[in-house]
Coordinates of C-alpha atoms (C1' of nucleotides) in Angstrom, one line a residue:
Chain A
M28 CA 0.0 0.0 0.0
Q29 CA 1.5 3.2 -1.2
I30 CA -1.1 5.8 -0.6
I31 CA -3.8 6.1 2.1
S32 CA -6.8 8.4 2.5
S33 CA -7.8 10.1 5.7
D34 CA -11.0 8.1 5.4
E35 CA -9.3 4.8 5.4
L36 CA -6.9 5.9 8.2
G37 CA -9.9 7.0 10.2
R38 CA -11.6 3.7 9.7
R39 CA -8.6 1.8 10.9
L40 CA -7.9 4.0 13.9
D41 CA -11.5 4.7 14.9
I42 CA -11.0 8.4 14.4
T43 CA -13.1 10.6 12.1
P44 CA -11.4 11.6 8.9
E45 CA -11.8 15.3 9.7
Q46 CA -9.8 14.7 12.9
I47 CA -7.1 12.9 11.0
R48 CA -6.7 15.7 8.5
K49 CA -6.9 18.5 11.1
D50 CA -4.3 16.8 13.3
L51 CA -1.9 16.1 10.5
A52 CA -2.3 19.6 9.1
T53 CA -1.2 21.1 12.4
F54 CA 2.3 19.9 11.6
G55 CA 2.4 20.8 8.0
Q56 CA 0.9 19.8 4.7
F57 CA 1.9 16.3 3.9
G58 CA -1.1 15.0 2.0
R59 CA -1.9 15.6 -1.7
K60 CA -5.3 16.9 -2.6
G61 CA -7.3 14.5 -4.6
I62 CA -4.9 11.7 -3.8
G63 CA -4.3 11.1 -0.2
Y64 CA -1.2 10.5 2.0
D65 CA 2.0 8.7 0.9
V66 CA 2.4 6.0 3.6
R67 CA 6.2 6.0 3.6
E68 CA 6.4 9.8 3.8
L69 CA 3.7 9.9 6.5
K70 CA 5.5 7.4 8.6
E71 CA 8.7 9.4 8.3
K72 CA 7.1 12.7 9.0
I73 CA 5.3 11.4 12.1
S74 CA 8.5 9.8 13.3
N75 CA 10.3 13.1 13.0
I76 CA 7.4 15.0 14.7
L77 CA 7.7 12.6 17.7
G78 CA 11.5 13.0 17.8
L79 CA 12.0 9.3 17.1
Q80 CA 14.9 10.1 14.7
N81 CA 16.9 10.5 17.9
K82 CA 18.4 7.4 19.3
W83 CA 17.4 7.9 22.9
R84 CA 19.5 6.3 25.6
L85 CA 17.8 5.0 28.8
A86 CA 19.0 4.3 32.3
I87 CA 16.8 2.2 34.6
V88 CA 16.9 3.0 38.3
G89 CA 15.6 0.1 40.4
V90 CA 16.4 -3.4 39.1
G91 CA 13.5 -5.3 40.7
H92 CA 11.1 -7.4 38.8
L93 CA 9.7 -4.5 36.7
G94 CA 13.1 -2.8 36.1
G95 CA 14.6 -6.2 35.1
A96 CA 11.7 -6.8 32.7
L97 CA 12.2 -3.4 31.1
A98 CA 16.0 -4.1 30.8
N99 CA 15.0 -7.1 28.7
Y100 CA 12.2 -5.4 26.8
V101 CA 12.7 -6.0 23.1
N102 CA 10.2 -3.5 21.7
F103 CA 12.4 -0.5 22.7
A104 CA 14.8 -1.2 19.8
S105 CA 12.1 -0.8 17.1
L106 CA 11.4 2.7 18.3
G107 CA 15.1 3.6 18.5
F108 CA 15.5 3.4 22.3
S109 CA 18.2 1.5 24.0
V110 CA 19.0 0.8 27.7
V111 CA 22.6 1.7 28.4
A112 CA 22.8 1.6 32.2
L113 CA 21.1 0.2 35.3
F114 CA 21.2 1.5 38.8
D115 CA 20.3 -0.1 42.2
N116 CA 21.2 0.3 45.8
N117 CA 21.2 -3.5 46.6
K118 CA 24.9 -4.4 47.1
K119 CA 24.2 -8.0 46.2
I120 CA 23.4 -7.1 42.6
I121 CA 25.7 -4.1 42.0
G122 CA 28.4 -5.0 39.5
S123 CA 26.3 -7.8 37.9
E124 CA 24.6 -7.6 34.6
V125 CA 21.1 -7.9 33.2
N126 CA 20.8 -8.6 29.5
G127 CA 24.4 -7.6 29.2
I128 CA 23.9 -4.2 30.9
K129 CA 25.8 -3.5 34.1
I130 CA 24.2 -2.5 37.4
H131 CA 25.8 0.5 39.1
A132 CA 25.4 2.0 42.6
V133 CA 22.9 4.9 42.6
S134 CA 25.7 7.1 44.1
R135 CA 27.6 6.8 40.8
M136 CA 24.7 8.1 38.8
K137 CA 26.2 11.5 37.8
K138 CA 29.4 9.9 36.5
I139 CA 27.7 7.1 34.6
V140 CA 25.0 9.3 33.1
A141 CA 27.7 11.5 31.6
E142 CA 29.9 8.6 30.5
K143 CA 27.0 6.7 28.8
S144 CA 25.2 9.8 27.5
V145 CA 22.0 8.9 29.2
D146 CA 19.0 10.9 27.9
I147 CA 16.1 9.3 29.8
G148 CA 15.9 8.1 33.4
V149 CA 13.4 5.3 34.1
I150 CA 12.1 5.1 37.6
T151 CA 11.2 1.6 38.8
V152 CA 11.8 1.9 42.5
P153 CA 9.2 1.8 45.3
A154 CA 7.0 4.9 45.6
D155 CA 8.6 6.2 48.7
E156 CA 12.1 6.4 47.0
A157 CA 10.9 7.7 43.7
Q158 CA 11.1 11.5 44.4
S159 CA 14.7 11.2 45.7
V160 CA 15.6 9.1 42.6
A161 CA 14.0 11.8 40.4
D162 CA 16.1 14.5 42.1
F163 CA 19.3 12.5 41.5
L164 CA 18.4 11.9 37.8
V165 CA 17.7 15.6 37.3
A166 CA 21.0 16.5 39.0
A167 CA 22.8 14.0 36.8
G168 CA 21.5 15.8 33.8
V169 CA 18.9 13.5 32.2
K170 CA 16.6 15.2 29.6
G171 CA 13.5 13.3 30.5
I172 CA 11.9 11.0 33.1
W173 CA 9.7 7.9 32.6
N174 CA 8.2 7.1 36.0
F175 CA 6.6 3.8 36.9
A176 CA 6.3 4.5 40.6
P177 CA 2.7 5.2 41.7
T178 CA 3.4 8.6 43.1
K179 CA 3.3 12.2 41.9
L180 CA 6.8 13.5 41.2
S181 CA 7.9 17.1 41.2
V182 CA 10.6 17.9 38.6
P183 CA 11.7 21.1 36.9
P184 CA 9.5 22.2 34.0
T185 CA 12.5 21.8 31.7
V186 CA 12.5 18.0 32.2
P187 CA 9.5 16.3 30.6
L188 CA 7.9 13.6 32.8
V189 CA 5.7 10.8 31.7
N190 CA 3.9 8.7 34.3
E191 CA 3.2 5.0 33.7
D192 CA 1.1 4.3 36.8
L193 CA -0.4 0.9 36.3
S194 CA -3.1 1.4 38.9
V195 CA -4.7 4.1 36.7
G196 CA -5.4 1.6 33.9
L197 CA -6.5 -1.1 36.3
S198 CA -8.9 1.3 38.1
A199 CA -10.4 2.2 34.7
L200 CA -10.9 -1.4 33.9
S201 CA -12.5 -2.0 37.3
Y202 CA -14.8 0.9 36.7
H203 CA -16.0 -0.2 33.3
M204 CA -16.5 -3.8 34.5
S205 CA -18.6 -2.6 37.4
Q206 CA -20.7 -0.3 35.1
D207 CA -21.4 -3.0 32.5
K208 CA -23.0 -5.2 35.1
E209 CA -26.0 -2.9 35.4
Chain B
M12 CA -6.7 15.3 58.3
Q13 CA -10.4 14.7 58.5
I14 CA -11.9 17.2 56.1
I15 CA -10.6 18.6 52.8
S16 CA -11.9 21.4 50.6
S17 CA -12.1 21.3 46.8
D18 CA -9.6 24.1 46.9
E19 CA -7.0 22.1 48.7
L20 CA -7.7 19.0 46.7
G21 CA -7.3 21.0 43.5
R22 CA -3.9 22.4 44.7
R23 CA -2.6 19.0 45.4
L24 CA -3.8 17.4 42.2
D25 CA -3.2 20.3 39.9
I26 CA -6.9 20.6 39.0
T27 CA -9.1 23.6 39.4
P28 CA -11.5 23.4 42.4
E29 CA -14.5 23.9 40.1
Q30 CA -13.4 20.8 38.2
I31 CA -13.1 18.8 41.4
R32 CA -16.6 19.8 42.6
K33 CA -18.2 19.2 39.2
D34 CA -16.6 15.8 38.8
L35 CA -17.5 14.6 42.3
A36 CA -21.1 16.0 41.9
T37 CA -21.6 13.8 38.9
F38 CA -21.6 10.8 41.1
G39 CA -23.7 12.3 43.9
Q40 CA -23.4 14.8 46.7
F41 CA -20.8 13.8 49.1
G42 CA -19.5 17.1 50.3
R43 CA -21.0 19.4 52.9
K44 CA -21.6 23.0 52.0
G45 CA -19.6 25.4 54.1
I46 CA -17.4 22.5 55.3
G47 CA -15.8 20.4 52.6
Y48 CA -15.3 16.7 52.0
D49 CA -14.9 14.1 54.6
V50 CA -11.6 12.4 53.6
R51 CA -12.6 8.9 54.8
E52 CA -16.0 9.1 53.2
L53 CA -14.5 10.5 50.0
K54 CA -12.0 7.6 49.7
E55 CA -14.7 5.1 50.2
K56 CA -17.1 6.6 47.7
I57 CA -14.5 6.9 45.1
S58 CA -13.4 3.3 45.7
N59 CA -17.0 2.2 45.2
I60 CA -17.4 4.3 42.1
L61 CA -14.3 2.7 40.6
G62 CA -15.7 -0.7 41.5
L63 CA -12.7 -1.4 43.8
Q64 CA -14.9 -3.0 46.5
N65 CA -14.7 -6.0 44.2
K66 CA -11.7 -8.3 44.7
W67 CA -10.8 -8.7 41.1
R68 CA -9.0 -11.9 40.1
L69 CA -6.4 -11.7 37.4
A70 CA -4.9 -14.3 35.0
I71 CA -1.7 -13.4 33.2
V72 CA -1.2 -14.9 29.7
G73 CA 2.5 -14.9 28.6
V74 CA 5.0 -15.5 31.4
G75 CA 8.0 -13.7 29.8
H76 CA 9.9 -10.9 31.5
L77 CA 6.9 -8.6 31.7
G78 CA 4.4 -11.3 32.6
G79 CA 6.7 -12.6 35.3
A80 CA 7.2 -9.1 36.7
L81 CA 3.5 -8.5 36.9
A82 CA 3.0 -11.9 38.6
N83 CA 5.4 -10.5 41.3
Y84 CA 3.9 -7.0 41.3
V85 CA 3.1 -6.0 44.9
N86 CA 1.0 -3.0 44.3
F87 CA -1.9 -5.0 43.0
A88 CA -2.9 -6.1 46.5
S89 CA -3.4 -2.6 47.8
L90 CA -6.1 -2.1 45.2
G91 CA -7.7 -5.4 45.9
F92 CA -6.4 -7.2 42.8
S93 CA -4.8 -10.6 43.0
V94 CA -3.1 -12.8 40.4
V95 CA -4.6 -16.3 40.6
A96 CA -3.4 -18.0 37.4
L97 CA -0.6 -17.9 34.8
F98 CA -0.7 -19.2 31.2
D99 CA 2.1 -19.9 28.7
N100 CA 2.7 -22.1 25.7
N101 CA 6.3 -22.9 26.6
K102 CA 6.4 -26.5 27.7
K103 CA 9.6 -25.9 29.7
I104 CA 7.8 -23.7 32.2
I105 CA 4.3 -25.2 32.2
G106 CA 3.7 -26.7 35.6
S107 CA 6.2 -24.6 37.4
E108 CA 5.3 -21.6 39.6
V109 CA 6.1 -17.9 39.7
N110 CA 5.5 -16.2 43.1
G111 CA 3.6 -19.3 44.1
I112 CA 1.2 -19.2 41.2
K113 CA 1.1 -22.1 38.8
I114 CA 1.7 -21.8 35.0
H115 CA -0.9 -23.7 32.9
A116 CA -1.0 -24.5 29.2
V117 CA -3.0 -22.0 27.2
S118 CA -5.2 -24.8 26.0
R119 CA -6.5 -25.3 29.5
M120 CA -7.6 -21.7 29.8
K121 CA -11.4 -22.3 29.8
K122 CA -11.2 -24.8 32.5
I123 CA -8.8 -22.9 34.8
V124 CA -10.6 -19.5 34.3
A125 CA -13.8 -21.2 35.5
E126 CA -12.1 -23.0 38.4
K127 CA -10.2 -20.0 39.6
S128 CA -13.0 -17.5 39.0
V129 CA -10.8 -15.3 36.9
D130 CA -12.3 -11.9 36.2
I131 CA -9.5 -10.2 34.2
G132 CA -7.2 -11.5 31.5
V133 CA -3.8 -9.8 31.3
I134 CA -2.1 -10.1 27.9
T135 CA 1.7 -10.1 27.9
V136 CA 2.5 -12.1 24.8
P137 CA 4.1 -10.8 21.6
A138 CA 2.0 -8.5 19.5
D139 CA 1.3 -11.2 16.8
E140 CA -0.2 -13.6 19.3
A141 CA -2.2 -11.0 21.2
Q142 CA -5.5 -11.2 19.2
S143 CA -5.7 -14.9 19.4
V144 CA -5.1 -14.8 23.2
A145 CA -7.8 -12.2 23.5
D146 CA -10.2 -14.4 21.6
F147 CA -9.3 -17.3 23.9
L148 CA -9.8 -15.1 27.0
V149 CA -13.2 -13.9 25.8
A150 CA -14.3 -17.4 25.0
A151 CA -13.2 -18.5 28.5
G152 CA -15.5 -15.9 30.0
V153 CA -13.3 -13.2 31.4
K154 CA -15.1 -9.9 32.2
G155 CA -12.3 -7.6 31.1
I156 CA -8.9 -7.5 29.4
W157 CA -5.7 -5.6 30.3
N158 CA -3.5 -5.6 27.2
F159 CA 0.3 -4.9 27.2
A160 CA 0.9 -6.0 23.6
P161 CA 1.5 -3.1 21.3
T162 CA -1.4 -3.9 19.0
K163 CA -5.0 -3.0 18.5
L164 CA -7.3 -5.8 19.8
S165 CA -10.8 -6.3 18.7
V166 CA -13.1 -7.7 21.5
P167 CA -16.9 -7.7 22.0
P168 CA -18.2 -4.4 23.4
T169 CA -19.3 -6.2 26.5
V170 CA -15.7 -6.9 27.5
P171 CA -14.0 -3.7 28.6
L172 CA -10.4 -3.4 27.3
V173 CA -7.6 -1.3 28.6
N174 CA -4.4 -0.9 26.6
E175 CA -1.1 -0.4 28.4
D176 CA 1.1 0.1 25.3
L177 CA 4.5 1.4 26.6
S178 CA 5.5 2.9 23.3
V179 CA 2.7 5.5 23.6
G180 CA 4.3 7.0 26.8
L181 CA 7.8 6.7 25.4
S182 CA 6.8 8.5 22.2
A183 CA 5.2 11.3 24.2
L184 CA 8.4 11.6 26.2
S185 CA 10.5 11.7 23.0
Y186 CA 8.1 14.4 21.5
H187 CA 8.4 16.7 24.5
M188 CA 12.2 16.2 24.8
S189 CA 12.5 17.2 21.1
Q190 CA 10.3 20.2 21.5
D191 CA 12.0 21.6 24.6
K192 CA 15.3 21.8 22.7
E193 CA 14.0 24.6 20.6
Chain C
dT17 C1' -24.1 36.8 62.2
dA18 C1' -19.9 36.5 59.2
dG19 C1' -17.0 33.4 56.7
dA20 C1' -16.3 29.3 54.2
dT21 C1' -17.5 26.1 50.9
dT22 C1' -20.5 23.1 48.3
dG23 C1' -23.6 22.0 44.2
dT24 C1' -25.5 23.9 40.1
dT25 C1' -26.8 27.2 36.6
dA26 C1' -25.0 30.4 33.2
dA27 C1' -21.0 32.2 30.4
dT28 C1' -16.9 31.2 28.1
dC29 C1' -13.7 28.7 25.9
dG30 C1' -11.8 25.1 23.0
dA31 C1' -12.2 21.1 20.4
dT32 C1' -14.8 18.4 17.1
dT33 C1' -17.5 18.2 13.0
dA34 C1' -19.5 20.0 8.8
dA35 C1' -18.8 22.3 4.6
dC36 C1' -16.4 23.6 0.7
dA37 C1' -12.8 25.7 -2.3
dA38 C1' -8.5 24.1 -4.2
dT39 C1' -6.4 20.6 -6.9
dC40 C1' -4.8 16.2 -8.4
Chain D
dT27 C1' -14.3 16.7 -17.5
dA28 C1' -15.9 14.0 -13.4
dG29 C1' -14.5 12.0 -9.2
dA30 C1' -11.7 11.9 -5.2
dT31 C1' -9.5 13.9 -1.5
dT32 C1' -6.9 17.4 1.0
dG33 C1' -6.4 21.7 4.0
dT34 C1' -9.0 25.2 6.1
dT35 C1' -12.8 28.2 7.4
dA36 C1' -17.3 28.3 9.6
dA37 C1' -20.8 26.0 12.6
dT38 C1' -21.7 23.1 16.3
dC39 C1' -21.0 20.7 20.2
dG40 C1' -19.1 19.7 24.7
dA41 C1' -16.2 20.7 28.5
dT42 C1' -14.2 24.1 31.5
dT43 C1' -14.6 28.2 34.2
dA44 C1' -17.2 31.8 36.5
dA45 C1' -20.8 33.1 39.4
dC46 C1' -23.8 32.6 43.0
dA47 C1' -27.7 30.7 45.9
dA48 C1' -27.9 27.4 49.5
dT49 C1' -26.2 26.1 53.9
dC50 C1' -23.0 24.7 57.5

DNA sequence: TAGATTGTTAATCGATTAACAATC
DNA sequence: TAGATTGTTAATCGATTAACAATC
């Protein structure tokens, strides 16, 4: 498939074609009137809009079950993300490797973040340690934070923060399941 | 703290007090004019609205790194969720346990879901197997699906579906990090 | 009674949808 | 030329904010 219309895109994504056209037009004109959108070009433009031409480098702080799973997560690569460092405070695991990536002491964060050119800090520690880890990450100079701890973090406005609190989705599911009963 | 005002709630959650009052009023009147909201009562009412008085029972399909991490996830308990069964197709791990929970063959799903009164199916298999797993889960009678595979699933409208696609959050982070540069 | 604060109605704002000229 | 489809302006709809009566 070379070309796709806003109509077909809308059908596939469950969005109205008007919305598709409006959203895309916000970022420029990359369709052709009377024809549609070139799929390859569209992909590339969207990738550029999202900044995915960058090869972002991640560091995961907290190598528990979730942190370990993320260190092994294969889908990162397809988006151009790679995990380049791990941090933990547990002396038993510092120095060892997960998926070929070394675990460092949290105290060495500043040094390692600089050495490995870490862009994004991933927080997978318990909620009560998350703010302090965030502060460390910001001080170490990361450009963004991806937070899995179920707590509200305060970071400078210059550092984008995305929260991945699983209890939000689960609560939504619980809500809908309760509603549908009636 | 016994009582909280919409003003204070708004400050803490970064929401306008009007929005807080409007949203809460949608579900009934549980504040007191001139006083504010009783914290304990508010918690309980919200918990009930979200259906969290139910003790939802989860089954995780796909015991890879992510599925395994979720099987060990401690924060489920505080919301009243519990993992009661695991499924995988890998013969090497079928019959073994993770966090005390047994791994069953996917082919036994219908039987086990009934036996264990599973409410929610959690999908942590690769994207290309996710739809087929979803179909199995629906046929087995789960009431809701929590999908971690990065793909769009089609399920009956009677079965609530929540997607937890990590690439969405990561792309958002990438976008903001690219914008802030300028 | 004066001050505080909710629930709700009215006013504003922004986002979605409809319509259509431009054009392939 | 007729048909298809974009980008954009105008119309509609819904959600947020402002205002205020009710009341503790």
